[in-house]
C-alpha positions as YAML, in Angstrom:
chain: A
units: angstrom
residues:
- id: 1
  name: UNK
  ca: [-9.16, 5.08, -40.43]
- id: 2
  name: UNK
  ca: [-6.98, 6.95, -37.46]
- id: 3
  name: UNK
  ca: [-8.42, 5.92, -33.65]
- id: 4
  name: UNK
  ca: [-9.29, 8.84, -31.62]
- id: 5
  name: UNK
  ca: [-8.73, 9.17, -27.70]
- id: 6
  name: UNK
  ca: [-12.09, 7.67, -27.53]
- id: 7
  name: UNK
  ca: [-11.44, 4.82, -27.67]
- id: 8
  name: UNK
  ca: [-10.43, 3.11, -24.58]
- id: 9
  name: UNK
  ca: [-6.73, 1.92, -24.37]
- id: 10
  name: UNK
  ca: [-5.61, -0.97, -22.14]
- id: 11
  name: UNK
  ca: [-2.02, -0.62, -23.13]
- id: 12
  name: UNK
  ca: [0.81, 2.12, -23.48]
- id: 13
  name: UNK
  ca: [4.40, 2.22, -23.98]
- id: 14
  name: UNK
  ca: [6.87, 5.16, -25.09]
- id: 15
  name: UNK
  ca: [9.39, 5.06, -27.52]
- id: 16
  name: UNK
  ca: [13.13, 4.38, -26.10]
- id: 17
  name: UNK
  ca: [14.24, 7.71, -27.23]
- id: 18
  name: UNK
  ca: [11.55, 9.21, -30.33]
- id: 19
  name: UNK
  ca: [8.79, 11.67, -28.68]
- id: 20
  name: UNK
  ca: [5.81, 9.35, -29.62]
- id: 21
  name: UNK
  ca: [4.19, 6.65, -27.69]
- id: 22
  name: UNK
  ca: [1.95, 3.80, -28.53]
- id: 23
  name: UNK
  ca: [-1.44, 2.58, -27.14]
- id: 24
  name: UNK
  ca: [-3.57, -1.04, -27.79]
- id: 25
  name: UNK
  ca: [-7.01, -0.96, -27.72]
- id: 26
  name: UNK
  ca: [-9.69, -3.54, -27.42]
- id: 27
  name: UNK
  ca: [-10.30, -3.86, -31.26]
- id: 28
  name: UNK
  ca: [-6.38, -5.19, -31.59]
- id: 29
  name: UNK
  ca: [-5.25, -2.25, -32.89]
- id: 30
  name: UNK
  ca: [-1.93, -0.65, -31.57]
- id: 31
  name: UNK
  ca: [-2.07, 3.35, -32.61]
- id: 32
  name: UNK
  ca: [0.92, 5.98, -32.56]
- id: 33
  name: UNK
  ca: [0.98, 9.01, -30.88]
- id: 34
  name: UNK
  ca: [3.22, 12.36, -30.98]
- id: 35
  name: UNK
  ca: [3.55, 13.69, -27.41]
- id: 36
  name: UNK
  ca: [1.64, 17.29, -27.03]
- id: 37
  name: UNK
  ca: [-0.24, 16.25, -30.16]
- id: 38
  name: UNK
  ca: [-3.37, 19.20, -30.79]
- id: 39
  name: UNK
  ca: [-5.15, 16.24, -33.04]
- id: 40
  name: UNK
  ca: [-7.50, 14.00, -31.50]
- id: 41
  name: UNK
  ca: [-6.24, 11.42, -34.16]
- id: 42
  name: UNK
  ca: [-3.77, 8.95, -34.31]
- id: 43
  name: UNK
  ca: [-0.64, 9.52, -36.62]
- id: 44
  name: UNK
  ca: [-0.81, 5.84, -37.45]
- id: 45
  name: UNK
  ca: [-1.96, 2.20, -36.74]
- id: 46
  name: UNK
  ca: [-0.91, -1.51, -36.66]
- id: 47
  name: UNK
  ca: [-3.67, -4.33, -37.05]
- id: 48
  name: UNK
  ca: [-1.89, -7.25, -35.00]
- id: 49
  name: UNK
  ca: [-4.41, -10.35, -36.54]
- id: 50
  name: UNK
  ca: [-4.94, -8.79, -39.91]
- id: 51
  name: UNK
  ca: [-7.68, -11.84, -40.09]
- id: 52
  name: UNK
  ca: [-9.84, -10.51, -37.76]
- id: 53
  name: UNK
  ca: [-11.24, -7.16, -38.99]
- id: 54
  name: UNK
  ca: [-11.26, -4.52, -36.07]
- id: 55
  name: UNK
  ca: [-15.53, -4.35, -36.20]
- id: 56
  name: UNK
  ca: [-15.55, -8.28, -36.11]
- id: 57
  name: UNK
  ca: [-13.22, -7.93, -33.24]
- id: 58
  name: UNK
  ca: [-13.94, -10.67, -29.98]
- id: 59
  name: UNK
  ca: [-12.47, -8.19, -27.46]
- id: 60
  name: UNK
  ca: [-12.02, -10.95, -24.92]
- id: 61
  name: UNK
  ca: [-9.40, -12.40, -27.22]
- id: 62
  name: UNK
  ca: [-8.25, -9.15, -29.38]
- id: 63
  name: UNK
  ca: [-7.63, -7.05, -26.46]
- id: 64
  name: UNK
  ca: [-4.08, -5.52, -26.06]
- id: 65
  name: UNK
  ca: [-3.12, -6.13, -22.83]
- id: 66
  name: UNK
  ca: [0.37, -5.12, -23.23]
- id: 67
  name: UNK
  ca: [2.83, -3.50, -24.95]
- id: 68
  name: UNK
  ca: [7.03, -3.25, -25.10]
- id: 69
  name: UNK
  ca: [9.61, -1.62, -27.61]
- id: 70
  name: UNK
  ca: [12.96, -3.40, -28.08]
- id: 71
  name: UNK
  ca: [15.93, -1.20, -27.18]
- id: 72
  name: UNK
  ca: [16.28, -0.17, -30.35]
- id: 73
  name: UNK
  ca: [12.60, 1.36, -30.91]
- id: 74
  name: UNK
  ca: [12.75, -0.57, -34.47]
- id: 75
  name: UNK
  ca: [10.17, -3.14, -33.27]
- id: 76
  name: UNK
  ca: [7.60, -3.68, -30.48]
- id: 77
  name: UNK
  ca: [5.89, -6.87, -28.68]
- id: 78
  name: UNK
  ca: [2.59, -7.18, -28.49]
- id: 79
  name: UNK
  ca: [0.26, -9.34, -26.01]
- id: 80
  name: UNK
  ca: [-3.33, -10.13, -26.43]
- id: 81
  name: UNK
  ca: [-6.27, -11.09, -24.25]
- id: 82
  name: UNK
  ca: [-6.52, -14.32, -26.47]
- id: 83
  name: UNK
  ca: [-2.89, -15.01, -24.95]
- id: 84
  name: UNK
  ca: [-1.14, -14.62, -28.25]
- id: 85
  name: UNK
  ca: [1.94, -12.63, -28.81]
- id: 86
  name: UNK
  ca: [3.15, -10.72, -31.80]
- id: 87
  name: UNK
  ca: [6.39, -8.82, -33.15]
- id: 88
  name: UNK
  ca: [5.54, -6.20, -35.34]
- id: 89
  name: UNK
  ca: [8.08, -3.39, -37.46]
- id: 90
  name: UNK
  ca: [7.93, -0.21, -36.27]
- id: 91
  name: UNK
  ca: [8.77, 1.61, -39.65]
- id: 92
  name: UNK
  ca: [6.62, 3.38, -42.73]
- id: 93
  name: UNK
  ca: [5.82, 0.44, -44.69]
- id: 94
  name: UNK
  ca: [2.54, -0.34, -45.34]
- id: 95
  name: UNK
  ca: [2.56, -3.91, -44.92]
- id: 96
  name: UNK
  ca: [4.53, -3.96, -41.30]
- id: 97
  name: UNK
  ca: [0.99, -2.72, -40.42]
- id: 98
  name: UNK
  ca: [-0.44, -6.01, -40.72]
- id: 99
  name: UNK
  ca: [2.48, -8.44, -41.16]
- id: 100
  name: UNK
  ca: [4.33, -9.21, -38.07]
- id: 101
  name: UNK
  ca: [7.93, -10.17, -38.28]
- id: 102
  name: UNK
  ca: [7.05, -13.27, -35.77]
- id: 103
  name: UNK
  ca: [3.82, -14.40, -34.15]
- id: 104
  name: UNK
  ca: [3.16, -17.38, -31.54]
- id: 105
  name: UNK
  ca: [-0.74, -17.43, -33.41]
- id: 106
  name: UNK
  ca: [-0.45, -19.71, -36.64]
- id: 107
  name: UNK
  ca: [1.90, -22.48, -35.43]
- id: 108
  name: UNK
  ca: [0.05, -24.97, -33.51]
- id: 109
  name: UNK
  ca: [2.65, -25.75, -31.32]
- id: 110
  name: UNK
  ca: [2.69, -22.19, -30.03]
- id: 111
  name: UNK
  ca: [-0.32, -21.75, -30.36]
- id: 112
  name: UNK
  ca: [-1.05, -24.27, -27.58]
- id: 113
  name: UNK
  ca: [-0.14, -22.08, -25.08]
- id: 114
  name: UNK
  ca: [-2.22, -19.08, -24.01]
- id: 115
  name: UNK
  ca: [0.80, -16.30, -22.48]
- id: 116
  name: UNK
  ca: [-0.21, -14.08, -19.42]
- id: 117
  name: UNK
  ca: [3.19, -12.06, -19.75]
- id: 118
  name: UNK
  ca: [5.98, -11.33, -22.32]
- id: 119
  name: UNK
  ca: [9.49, -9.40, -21.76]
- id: 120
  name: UNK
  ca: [12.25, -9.02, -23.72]
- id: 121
  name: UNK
  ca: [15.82, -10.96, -22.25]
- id: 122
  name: UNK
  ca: [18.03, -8.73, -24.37]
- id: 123
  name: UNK
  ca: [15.79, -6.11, -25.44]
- id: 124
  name: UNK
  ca: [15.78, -6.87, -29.11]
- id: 125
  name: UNK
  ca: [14.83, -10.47, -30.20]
- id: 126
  name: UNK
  ca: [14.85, -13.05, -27.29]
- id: 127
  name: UNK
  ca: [11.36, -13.19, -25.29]
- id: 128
  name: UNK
  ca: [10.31, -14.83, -22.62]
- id: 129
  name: UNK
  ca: [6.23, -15.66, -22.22]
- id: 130
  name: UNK
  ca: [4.98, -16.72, -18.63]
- id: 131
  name: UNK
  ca: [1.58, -18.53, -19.03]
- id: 132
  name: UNK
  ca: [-0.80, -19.28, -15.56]
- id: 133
  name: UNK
  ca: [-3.12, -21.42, -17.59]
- id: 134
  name: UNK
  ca: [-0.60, -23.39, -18.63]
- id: 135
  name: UNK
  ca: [1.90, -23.13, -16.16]
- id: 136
  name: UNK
  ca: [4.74, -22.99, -18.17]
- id: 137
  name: UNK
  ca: [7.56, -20.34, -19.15]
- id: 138
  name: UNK
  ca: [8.71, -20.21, -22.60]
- id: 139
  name: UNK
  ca: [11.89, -18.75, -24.40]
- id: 140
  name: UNK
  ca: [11.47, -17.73, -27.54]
- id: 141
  name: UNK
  ca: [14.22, -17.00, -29.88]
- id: 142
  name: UNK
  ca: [12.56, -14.60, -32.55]
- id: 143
  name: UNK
  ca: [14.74, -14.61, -35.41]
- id: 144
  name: UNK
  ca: [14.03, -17.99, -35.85]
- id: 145
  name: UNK
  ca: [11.26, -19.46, -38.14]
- id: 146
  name: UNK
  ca: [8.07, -19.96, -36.05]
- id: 147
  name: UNK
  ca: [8.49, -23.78, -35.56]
- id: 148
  name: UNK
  ca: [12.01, -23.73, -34.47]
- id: 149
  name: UNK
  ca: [11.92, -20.68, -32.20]
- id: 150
  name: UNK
  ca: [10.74, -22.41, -28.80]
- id: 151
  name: UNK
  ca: [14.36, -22.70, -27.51]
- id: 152
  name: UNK
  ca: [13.50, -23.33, -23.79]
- id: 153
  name: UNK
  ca: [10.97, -24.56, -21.69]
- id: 154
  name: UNK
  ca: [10.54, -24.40, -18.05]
- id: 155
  name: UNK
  ca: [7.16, -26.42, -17.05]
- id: 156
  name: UNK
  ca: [8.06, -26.86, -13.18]
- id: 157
  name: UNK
  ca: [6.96, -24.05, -11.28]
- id: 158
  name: UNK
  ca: [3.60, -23.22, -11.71]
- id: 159
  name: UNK
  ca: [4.07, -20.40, -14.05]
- id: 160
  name: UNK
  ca: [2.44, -17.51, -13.34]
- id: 161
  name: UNK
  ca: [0.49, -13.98, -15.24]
- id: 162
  name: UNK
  ca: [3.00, -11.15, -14.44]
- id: 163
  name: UNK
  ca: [6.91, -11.39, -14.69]
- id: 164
  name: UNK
  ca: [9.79, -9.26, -14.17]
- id: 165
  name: UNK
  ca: [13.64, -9.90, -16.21]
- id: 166
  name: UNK
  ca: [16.56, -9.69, -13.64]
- id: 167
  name: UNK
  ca: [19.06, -8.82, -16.86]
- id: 168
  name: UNK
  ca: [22.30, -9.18, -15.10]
- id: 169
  name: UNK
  ca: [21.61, -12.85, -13.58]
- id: 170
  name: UNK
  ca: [19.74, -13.99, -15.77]
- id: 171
  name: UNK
  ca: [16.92, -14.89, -13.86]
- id: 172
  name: UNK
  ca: [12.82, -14.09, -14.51]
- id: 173
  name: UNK
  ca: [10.57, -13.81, -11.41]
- id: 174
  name: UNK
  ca: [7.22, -14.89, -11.96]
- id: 175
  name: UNK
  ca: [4.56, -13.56, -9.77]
- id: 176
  name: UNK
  ca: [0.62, -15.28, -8.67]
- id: 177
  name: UNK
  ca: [0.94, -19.21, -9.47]
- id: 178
  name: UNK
  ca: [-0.86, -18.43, -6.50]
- id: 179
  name: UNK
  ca: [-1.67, -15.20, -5.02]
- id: 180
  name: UNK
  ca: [0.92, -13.94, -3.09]
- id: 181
  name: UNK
  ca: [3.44, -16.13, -4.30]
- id: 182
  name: UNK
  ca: [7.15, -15.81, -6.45]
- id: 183
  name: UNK
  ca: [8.49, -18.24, -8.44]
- id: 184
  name: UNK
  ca: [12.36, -17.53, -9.70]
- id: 185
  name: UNK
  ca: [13.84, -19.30, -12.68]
- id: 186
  name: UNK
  ca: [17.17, -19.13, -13.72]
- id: 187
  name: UNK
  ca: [17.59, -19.29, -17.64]
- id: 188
  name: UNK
  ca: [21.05, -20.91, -17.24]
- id: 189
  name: UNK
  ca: [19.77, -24.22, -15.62]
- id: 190
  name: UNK
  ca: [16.14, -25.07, -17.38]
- id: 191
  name: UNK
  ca: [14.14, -26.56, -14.69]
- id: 192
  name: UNK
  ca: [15.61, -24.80, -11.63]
- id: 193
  name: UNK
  ca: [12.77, -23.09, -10.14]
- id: 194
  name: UNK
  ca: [12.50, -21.56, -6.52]
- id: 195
  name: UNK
  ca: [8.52, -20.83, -5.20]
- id: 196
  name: UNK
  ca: [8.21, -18.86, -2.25]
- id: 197
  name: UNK
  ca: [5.25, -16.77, -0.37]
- id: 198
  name: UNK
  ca: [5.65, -13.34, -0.42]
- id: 199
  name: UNK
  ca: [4.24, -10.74, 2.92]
- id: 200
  name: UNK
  ca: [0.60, -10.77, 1.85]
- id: 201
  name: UNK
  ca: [-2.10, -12.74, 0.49]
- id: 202
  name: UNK
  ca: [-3.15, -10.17, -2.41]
- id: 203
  name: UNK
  ca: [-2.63, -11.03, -5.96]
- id: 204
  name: UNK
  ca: [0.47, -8.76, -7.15]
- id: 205
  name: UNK
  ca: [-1.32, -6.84, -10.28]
- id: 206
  name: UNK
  ca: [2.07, -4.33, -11.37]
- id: 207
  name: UNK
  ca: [5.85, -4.83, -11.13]
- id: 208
  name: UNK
  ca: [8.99, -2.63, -11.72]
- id: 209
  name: UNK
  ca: [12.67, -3.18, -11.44]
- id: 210
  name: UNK
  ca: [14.36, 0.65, -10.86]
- id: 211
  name: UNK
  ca: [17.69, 1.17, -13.31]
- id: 212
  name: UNK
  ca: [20.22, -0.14, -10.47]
- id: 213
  name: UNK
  ca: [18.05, -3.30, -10.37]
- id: 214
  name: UNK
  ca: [18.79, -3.85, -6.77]
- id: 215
  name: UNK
  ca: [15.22, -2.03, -5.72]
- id: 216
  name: UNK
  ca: [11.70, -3.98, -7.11]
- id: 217
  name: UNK
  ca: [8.29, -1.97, -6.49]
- id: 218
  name: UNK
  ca: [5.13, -4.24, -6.57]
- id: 219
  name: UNK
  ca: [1.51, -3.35, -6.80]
- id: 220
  name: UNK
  ca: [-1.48, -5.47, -5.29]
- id: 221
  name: UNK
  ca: [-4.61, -6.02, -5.87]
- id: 222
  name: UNK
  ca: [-5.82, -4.06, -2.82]
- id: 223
  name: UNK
  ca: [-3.86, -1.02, -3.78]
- id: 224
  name: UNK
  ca: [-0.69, -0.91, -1.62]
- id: 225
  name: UNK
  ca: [2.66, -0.51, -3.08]
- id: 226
  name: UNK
  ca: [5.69, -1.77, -1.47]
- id: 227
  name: UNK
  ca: [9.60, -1.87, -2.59]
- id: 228
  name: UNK
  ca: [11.97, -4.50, -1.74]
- id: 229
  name: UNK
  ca: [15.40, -4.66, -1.30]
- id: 230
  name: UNK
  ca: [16.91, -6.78, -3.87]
- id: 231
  name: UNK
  ca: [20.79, -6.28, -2.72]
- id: 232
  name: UNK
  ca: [20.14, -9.23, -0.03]
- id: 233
  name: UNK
  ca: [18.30, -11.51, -2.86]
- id: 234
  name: UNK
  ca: [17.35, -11.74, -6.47]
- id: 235
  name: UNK
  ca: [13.68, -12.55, -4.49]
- id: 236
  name: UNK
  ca: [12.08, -10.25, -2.65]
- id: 237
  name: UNK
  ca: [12.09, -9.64, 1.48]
- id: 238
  name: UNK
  ca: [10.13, -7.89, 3.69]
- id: 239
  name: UNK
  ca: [9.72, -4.29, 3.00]
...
């Protein structure tokens, strides 16, 4: 079975440096594309919860909500609806399409907590997962066997459902504990939060950090964009 462009994707990401791109679609199925493809037809496809068959799909848990490639392009992360994250193989074998190298899903301890956000800390095999339902951010080391690879936990601060990496100080801003509001954790000192209210009282529903990482663009909820000066602060100021 290849998925067409008809069905709807909710997630996309591009290869770090191949001309192909991925896409997640409500079924839990991540697909590969070639850019300027002529076929309507995906070149091939990755079943995240190979227990769940794609017609017997709950799409308010199965949904892909979002999708990254490690540096490398040898592996992607993968978020679903149901607030479980996977780590699948980007290669030709047949089984990396439904065995993922690591999964937060059948360890119970994981499993517990229900991630709004994921991003890689060193762009291969360290995550981080923000949760608003549990208000909690994670570390996870994925190399590790499931039940060992919770190396850090962070439950002051409200959490949040949309995060940003600050790479070279090692901090993750969390955005919408409450709407409108930041929280910044710094990985080095597990438990040192700082919450503050941003310029407006609209939930913040995109985030990007430009290659200098001194500039970070935000999207709200009622369509306004604004960029903030990051030279001043690791959290952002007024516009």
């Amino acid at each position: 079975m290849r998925i067409t462009h008809d069905d709807y994707t909710n997630a996309i990401e591009a290869h770090p440096f191949l001309p192909i791109y991925i896409s997640g679609n409500a079924k839990g199925l991540v697909c590969t594309w070639n850019f300027n493809q002529m076929a309507d037809k995906s070149l091939s496809q990755w079943i995240l919860d190979k227990d769940t068959p794609p017609n017997q799909a709950n799409v308010k848990k199965t949904t892909v909500k979002k999708l990254e490639f490690n540096s490398y392009g040898d592996r992607f992360g993968a978020l679903n609806t149901g607030g479980q994250f996977f780590i699948m193989a980007f290669d030709l074998e047949t089984s990396s399409k439904v065995e993922p190298l690591y999964t937060t899903m059948h360890t119970t301890r994981l499993n517990e907590t229900r991630l709004s956000d994921f991003a890689f800390l060193d762009r291969d095999s360290i995550v981080a997962g923000v949760s608003l339902r549990d208000r909690v951010l994670n570390v996870y080391d994925t190399l590790l066997p499931p039940r060992q690879s919770l190396v850090q936990v962070h439950k002051a601060g409200n959490g949040g459902n949309l995060m940003q990496v600050l790479p070279d100080s090692h901090k993750v801003l969390c955005f919408n504990a409450k709407p409108g509001y930041i929280t910044e954790y710094d990985l080095r000192k597990e438990g040192e939060f700082t919450t503050s209210k941003l310029l407006t009282k609209e939930e913040i529903t995109a985030v990007a950090l430009n290659p200098a990482q001194d500039s970070l663009v935000l999207g709200q909820a009622d369509g306004i964009v604004k960029i903030f000066d990051l030279k001043a602060s690791s959290q952002p100021a007024a516009p």
